[in-house]
mmCIF file of C-alpha atoms in Angstrom:
data_model
loop_
_atom_site.group_PDB
_atom_site.id
_atom_site.type_symbol
_atom_site.label_atom_id
_atom_site.label_comp_id
_atom_site.label_asym_id
_atom_site.label_seq_id
_atom_site.Cartn_x
_atom_site.Cartn_y
_atom_site.Cartn_z
ATOM 1 C CA ILE A 124 -54.157 23.767 67.872
ATOM 2 C CA SER A 125 -54.280 24.844 64.225
ATOM 3 C CA ILE A 126 -52.957 22.906 61.213
ATOM 4 C CA SER A 127 -53.402 24.673 57.880
ATOM 5 C CA GLY A 128 -50.545 23.231 55.841
ATOM 6 C CA GLY A 129 -49.448 19.883 54.355
ATOM 7 C CA THR A 130 -51.085 17.238 52.180
ATOM 8 C CA SER A 131 -50.477 14.078 54.225
ATOM 9 C CA SER A 132 -52.514 13.007 57.223
ATOM 10 C CA ASN A 133 -52.583 15.722 59.920
ATOM 11 C CA TYR A 134 -53.527 15.111 63.543
ATOM 12 C CA GLY A 135 -54.212 17.783 66.185
ATOM 13 C CA ILE A 136 -53.802 15.318 69.043
ATOM 14 C CA TYR A 137 -52.468 11.779 68.633
ATOM 15 C CA ALA A 138 -53.391 9.560 71.611
ATOM 16 C CA TYR A 139 -50.846 6.774 72.021
ATOM 17 C CA ASN A 140 -49.918 5.068 75.278
ATOM 18 C CA SER A 141 -52.330 7.452 76.958
ATOM 19 C CA ASN A 142 -53.024 6.452 80.522
ATOM 20 C CA GLY A 143 -55.912 8.463 81.910
ATOM 21 C CA LEU A 144 -55.777 10.968 79.041
ATOM 22 C CA GLN A 145 -57.818 14.123 79.609
ATOM 23 C CA ILE A 146 -58.480 16.336 76.579
ATOM 24 C CA MET A 147 -60.394 19.295 77.909
ATOM 25 C CA ASN A 148 -61.217 22.781 76.610
ATOM 26 C CA ASN A 149 -59.168 22.616 73.485
ATOM 27 C CA SER A 150 -59.869 24.299 70.123
ATOM 28 C CA ILE A 151 -58.530 22.211 67.280
ATOM 29 C CA SER A 152 -58.755 23.256 63.644
ATOM 30 C CA ILE A 153 -57.628 21.065 60.753
ATOM 31 C CA THR A 154 -57.957 22.839 57.394
ATOM 32 C CA SER A 155 -55.426 20.902 55.330
ATOM 33 C CA GLY A 156 -54.167 17.363 54.939
ATOM 34 C CA GLY A 157 -55.334 14.035 53.605
ATOM 35 C CA SER A 158 -58.698 12.400 53.998
ATOM 36 C CA LEU A 159 -57.545 10.429 57.081
ATOM 37 C CA SER A 160 -56.579 13.505 59.044
ATOM 38 C CA ALA A 161 -58.275 14.011 62.405
ATOM 39 C CA CYS A 162 -58.536 16.599 65.148
ATOM 40 C CA VAL A 163 -58.054 13.776 67.672
ATOM 41 C CA ARG A 164 -56.915 10.223 66.896
ATOM 42 C CA GLN A 165 -56.858 7.411 69.457
ATOM 43 C CA LEU A 166 -54.666 4.681 68.002
ATOM 44 C CA TYR A 167 -53.346 1.258 68.968
ATOM 45 C CA PRO A 168 -55.935 0.546 71.749
ATOM 46 C CA GLY A 169 -53.868 -2.361 73.028
ATOM 47 C CA THR A 170 -51.281 0.104 74.334
ATOM 48 C CA ASN A 171 -53.734 2.736 75.592
ATOM 49 C CA SER A 172 -55.319 2.681 79.000
ATOM 50 C CA VAL A 173 -58.868 3.227 80.250
ATOM 51 C CA GLY A 174 -60.070 6.475 81.800
ATOM 52 C CA GLN A 175 -59.894 8.837 78.801
ATOM 53 C CA LYS A 176 -62.007 12.058 78.959
ATOM 54 C CA TYR A 177 -62.878 14.390 76.068
ATOM 55 C CA ILE A 178 -64.808 17.395 77.412
ATOM 56 C CA ASN A 179 -65.510 20.990 76.381
ATOM 57 C CA ASN A 180 -63.597 20.776 73.100
ATOM 58 C CA ILE A 181 -64.105 22.395 69.704
ATOM 59 C CA PHE A 182 -63.255 20.017 66.885
ATOM 60 C CA TYR A 183 -63.293 21.797 63.468
ATOM 61 C CA ALA A 184 -62.163 20.329 60.225
ATOM 62 C CA THR A 185 -62.522 20.964 56.486
ATOM 63 C CA THR A 186 -60.827 17.617 55.686
ATOM 64 C CA GLY A 187 -60.633 14.258 57.387
ATOM 65 C CA TYR A 188 -62.382 13.327 60.672
ATOM 66 C CA LEU A 189 -63.235 15.269 63.784
ATOM 67 C CA ILE A 190 -62.450 12.480 66.143
ATOM 68 C CA GLU A 191 -61.256 8.904 65.641
ATOM 69 C CA ILE A 192 -61.701 6.497 68.498
ATOM 70 C CA GLN A 193 -60.560 2.942 67.814
ATOM 71 C CA ASP A 194 -61.543 1.436 71.152
ATOM 72 C CA SER A 195 -64.457 3.186 72.853
ATOM 73 C CA SER A 196 -64.150 1.056 76.023
ATOM 74 C CA MET A 197 -61.209 3.248 77.032
ATOM 75 C CA VAL A 198 -63.400 6.418 77.004
ATOM 76 C CA ASP A 199 -64.968 7.213 80.341
ATOM 77 C CA VAL A 200 -66.439 10.617 79.329
ATOM 78 C CA CYS A 201 -67.008 12.323 76.016
ATOM 79 C CA ASP A 202 -69.440 15.232 76.239
ATOM 80 C CA TYR A 203 -70.007 19.003 75.981
ATOM 81 C CA ASN A 204 -67.976 19.107 72.712
ATOM 82 C CA ASN A 205 -68.612 21.003 69.551
ATOM 83 C CA TYR A 206 -68.143 18.998 66.347
ATOM 84 C CA TYR A 207 -68.198 20.901 63.089
ATOM 85 C CA SER A 208 -66.968 19.579 59.753
ATOM 86 C CA THR A 209 -67.325 20.788 56.179
ATOM 87 C CA SER A 210 -65.858 17.596 54.751
ATOM 88 C CA SER A 211 -67.711 14.452 53.751
ATOM 89 C CA ARG A 212 -66.343 12.670 56.875
ATOM 90 C CA PHE A 213 -67.369 13.236 60.425
ATOM 91 C CA ALA A 214 -66.170 10.781 63.071
ATOM 92 C CA VAL A 215 -64.960 7.281 63.723
ATOM 93 C CA TRP A 216 -66.224 5.537 66.872
ATOM 94 C CA HIS A 217 -65.092 2.003 67.803
ATOM 95 C CA ASN A 218 -63.564 1.660 64.320
ATOM 96 C CA ASN A 219 -66.893 2.492 62.611
ATOM 97 C CA THR A 220 -67.623 5.630 60.638
ATOM 98 C CA ARG A 221 -70.319 7.931 62.079
ATOM 99 C CA ASN A 222 -71.456 10.533 59.624
ATOM 100 C CA THR A 223 -73.360 12.977 61.904
ATOM 101 C CA LEU A 224 -73.493 14.023 65.487
ATOM 102 C CA SER A 225 -76.847 12.310 66.043
ATOM 103 C CA VAL A 226 -75.455 9.035 64.676
ATOM 104 C CA LEU A 227 -72.368 9.385 66.816
ATOM 105 C CA GLN A 228 -74.555 9.991 69.905
ATOM 106 C CA THR A 229 -76.701 6.975 69.131
ATOM 107 C CA HIS A 230 -73.824 4.521 68.741
ATOM 108 C CA SER A 231 -71.523 5.885 71.378
ATOM 109 C CA LEU A 232 -74.145 6.623 74.072
ATOM 110 C CA LYS A 233 -72.065 9.715 74.827
ATOM 111 C CA ASP A 234 -71.950 13.373 73.744
ATOM 112 C CA VAL A 235 -75.459 13.934 75.094
ATOM 113 C CA HIS A 236 -74.837 17.685 75.601
ATOM 114 C CA SER A 237 -72.532 18.129 72.565
ATOM 115 C CA ILE A 238 -73.485 20.404 69.645
ATOM 116 C CA SER A 239 -72.563 20.925 66.003
ATOM 117 C CA VAL A 240 -72.176 24.592 65.060
ATOM 118 C CA ASP A 241 -69.681 26.688 63.138
ATOM 119 C CA PRO A 242 -67.278 28.033 65.781
ATOM 120 C CA MET A 243 -66.614 31.109 63.639
ATOM 121 C CA PHE A 244 -62.921 31.334 64.514
ATOM 122 C CA ASN A 245 -61.256 34.688 63.817
ATOM 123 C CA SER A 246 -59.119 32.915 61.243
ATOM 124 C CA SER A 247 -57.521 29.502 60.528
ATOM 125 C CA SER A 248 -54.654 30.426 62.833
ATOM 126 C CA ASP A 249 -56.487 32.606 65.369
ATOM 127 C CA LEU A 250 -58.889 30.312 67.257
ATOM 128 C CA HIS A 251 -60.526 33.012 69.334
ATOM 129 C CA THR A 252 -64.313 33.129 68.910
ATOM 130 C CA SER A 253 -67.276 35.073 70.131
ATOM 131 C CA SER A 254 -70.000 32.745 68.920
ATOM 132 C CA SER A 255 -73.114 32.912 70.932
ATOM 133 C CA TYR A 256 -73.739 29.221 70.220
ATOM 134 C CA LEU A 257 -70.597 28.305 72.248
ATOM 135 C CA ASN A 258 -70.970 30.813 75.040
ATOM 136 C CA ALA A 259 -71.874 29.197 78.415
ATOM 137 C CA LYS A 260 -72.396 25.827 76.757
ATOM 138 C CA GLY A 261 -69.575 23.992 78.571
ATOM 139 C CA VAL A 262 -69.415 22.227 81.923
ATOM 140 C CA VAL A 263 -67.363 23.260 84.948
ATOM 141 C CA LEU A 264 -64.065 21.435 85.205
ATOM 142 C CA ASN A 265 -62.203 21.929 88.515
ATOM 143 C CA ASN A 266 -58.839 21.315 86.846
ATOM 144 C CA VAL A 267 -59.437 23.922 84.037
ATOM 145 C CA LEU A 268 -59.602 27.340 85.680
ATOM 146 C CA THR A 269 -58.121 29.559 82.960
ATOM 147 C CA ASP A 270 -58.288 29.731 79.113
ATOM 148 C CA PHE A 271 -55.413 29.890 76.638
ATOM 149 C CA ASP A 272 -55.062 33.655 77.264
ATOM 150 C CA ASN A 273 -54.743 32.938 80.992
ATOM 151 C CA GLU A 274 -58.168 34.508 81.570
ATOM 152 C CA LEU A 275 -60.349 33.050 84.293
ATOM 153 C CA ARG A 276 -63.062 30.557 83.224
ATOM 154 C CA ASP A 277 -66.620 31.375 84.178
ATOM 155 C CA PRO A 278 -67.074 29.538 87.490
ATOM 156 C CA SER A 279 -70.628 28.384 86.714
ATOM 157 C CA THR A 280 -71.158 28.475 82.897
ATOM 158 C CA PRO A 281 -67.874 28.168 81.064
ATOM 159 C CA ASP A 282 -67.506 28.242 77.295
ATOM 160 C CA ILE A 283 -66.691 25.345 75.013
ATOM 161 C CA GLY A 284 -63.182 25.529 73.531
ATOM 162 C CA ALA A 285 -59.890 27.068 74.505
ATOM 163 C CA ASP A 286 -61.197 30.645 74.588
ATOM 164 C CA GLU A 287 -63.336 32.006 77.456
ATOM 165 C CA PHE A 288 -65.312 35.023 76.302
ATOM 166 C CA TYR A 289 -68.294 37.161 77.316
ATOM 167 C CA LEU A 290 -71.011 38.381 74.974
ATOM 168 C CA PRO A 291 -71.831 42.065 74.732
ATOM 169 C CA LEU A 292 -75.295 43.224 75.712
ATOM 170 C CA ASN A 293 -76.102 44.366 72.213
ATOM 171 C CA ASP A 294 -74.577 42.820 69.108
ATOM 172 C CA ALA A 295 -76.408 42.445 65.837
ATOM 173 C CA ALA A 296 -74.617 40.355 63.182
ATOM 174 C CA VAL A 297 -75.540 40.924 59.545
ATOM 175 C CA LEU A 298 -76.187 37.560 57.831
ATOM 176 C CA SER A 299 -77.299 38.753 54.463
ATOM 177 C CA LEU A 300 -78.194 41.797 52.339
ATOM 178 C CA THR A 301 -80.448 41.462 49.314
ATOM 179 C CA THR A 302 -81.763 44.010 46.757
ATOM 180 C CA SER A 303 -83.671 43.524 43.561
ATOM 181 C CA ASP A 304 -81.805 46.298 41.756
ATOM 182 C CA ALA A 305 -78.220 47.531 41.977
ATOM 183 C CA CYS A 306 -78.856 50.770 40.086
ATOM 184 C CA GLU A 307 -78.381 54.227 41.578
ATOM 185 C CA GLY A 308 -81.188 55.895 43.453
ATOM 186 C CA THR A 309 -83.505 54.818 46.214
ATOM 187 C CA GLN A 310 -83.786 51.036 46.487
ATOM 188 C CA ILE A 311 -85.434 48.574 48.810
ATOM 189 C CA VAL A 312 -82.822 46.514 50.647
ATOM 190 C CA LYS A 313 -83.653 43.560 52.794
ATOM 191 C CA ALA A 314 -81.319 42.588 55.607
ATOM 192 C CA GLU A 315 -81.189 39.459 57.758
ATOM 193 C CA PHE A 316 -79.614 39.829 61.259
ATOM 194 C CA ARG A 317 -78.712 37.492 64.097
ATOM 195 C CA ASN A 318 -78.725 38.595 67.710
ATOM 196 C CA ASP A 319 -75.270 37.694 69.114
ATOM 197 C CA GLY A 320 -75.730 39.735 72.246
ATOM 198 C CA ILE A 321 -77.304 38.945 75.584
ATOM 199 C CA ASP A 322 -80.268 41.393 75.500
ATOM 200 C CA SER A 323 -83.275 41.002 73.234
ATOM 201 C CA LEU A 324 -83.141 43.371 70.210
ATOM 202 C CA THR A 325 -86.228 45.260 69.080
ATOM 203 C CA SER A 326 -84.524 47.551 66.618
ATOM 204 C CA VAL A 327 -81.206 47.932 64.788
ATOM 205 C CA VAL A 328 -79.554 51.135 63.563
ATOM 206 C CA ILE A 329 -77.753 50.703 60.193
ATOM 207 C CA ASN A 330 -75.117 53.278 59.152
#
């Protein structure tokens, strides 16, 4: 679910009259809209029902909240999610603002296995990812057997989000390049890499 247009409040999923709602293995990106936007919004708790589950989701936002829960008593399970926001807001739990994942965990007593990392989507509209931080970080769900490409989920260590992917054995990502001099000739260049593959890297060939 990707919303990258509009200036009013945008919602990826709006939970209303949701009996036994199960939000599982979604990737939700909100990159436009007002400050009250949210990847997931649970509203009007008097008309909702208990038994809600939020598992294995990626919540990504550059504006608004990642998740807004008005009545936490309706939430049975909320865990193995990835929360990542670049805005000044983070989450609302039981009608109270929670500004970081650790604060959310403390007050909700949920999201014990959840993380907060940049999902590194391919683009704002292409929510495929190959982030090593999300690989094999989910929990097995018997009612979610395939991803949004209809590819099979890993039967023992599924990924968080809508995309199931497998890391290559060797994959070095360049994080930064620095040089003290941009003039022609031989220069000393310092590079910082991150190992996004499965195997340990002892050397990297740069072309």
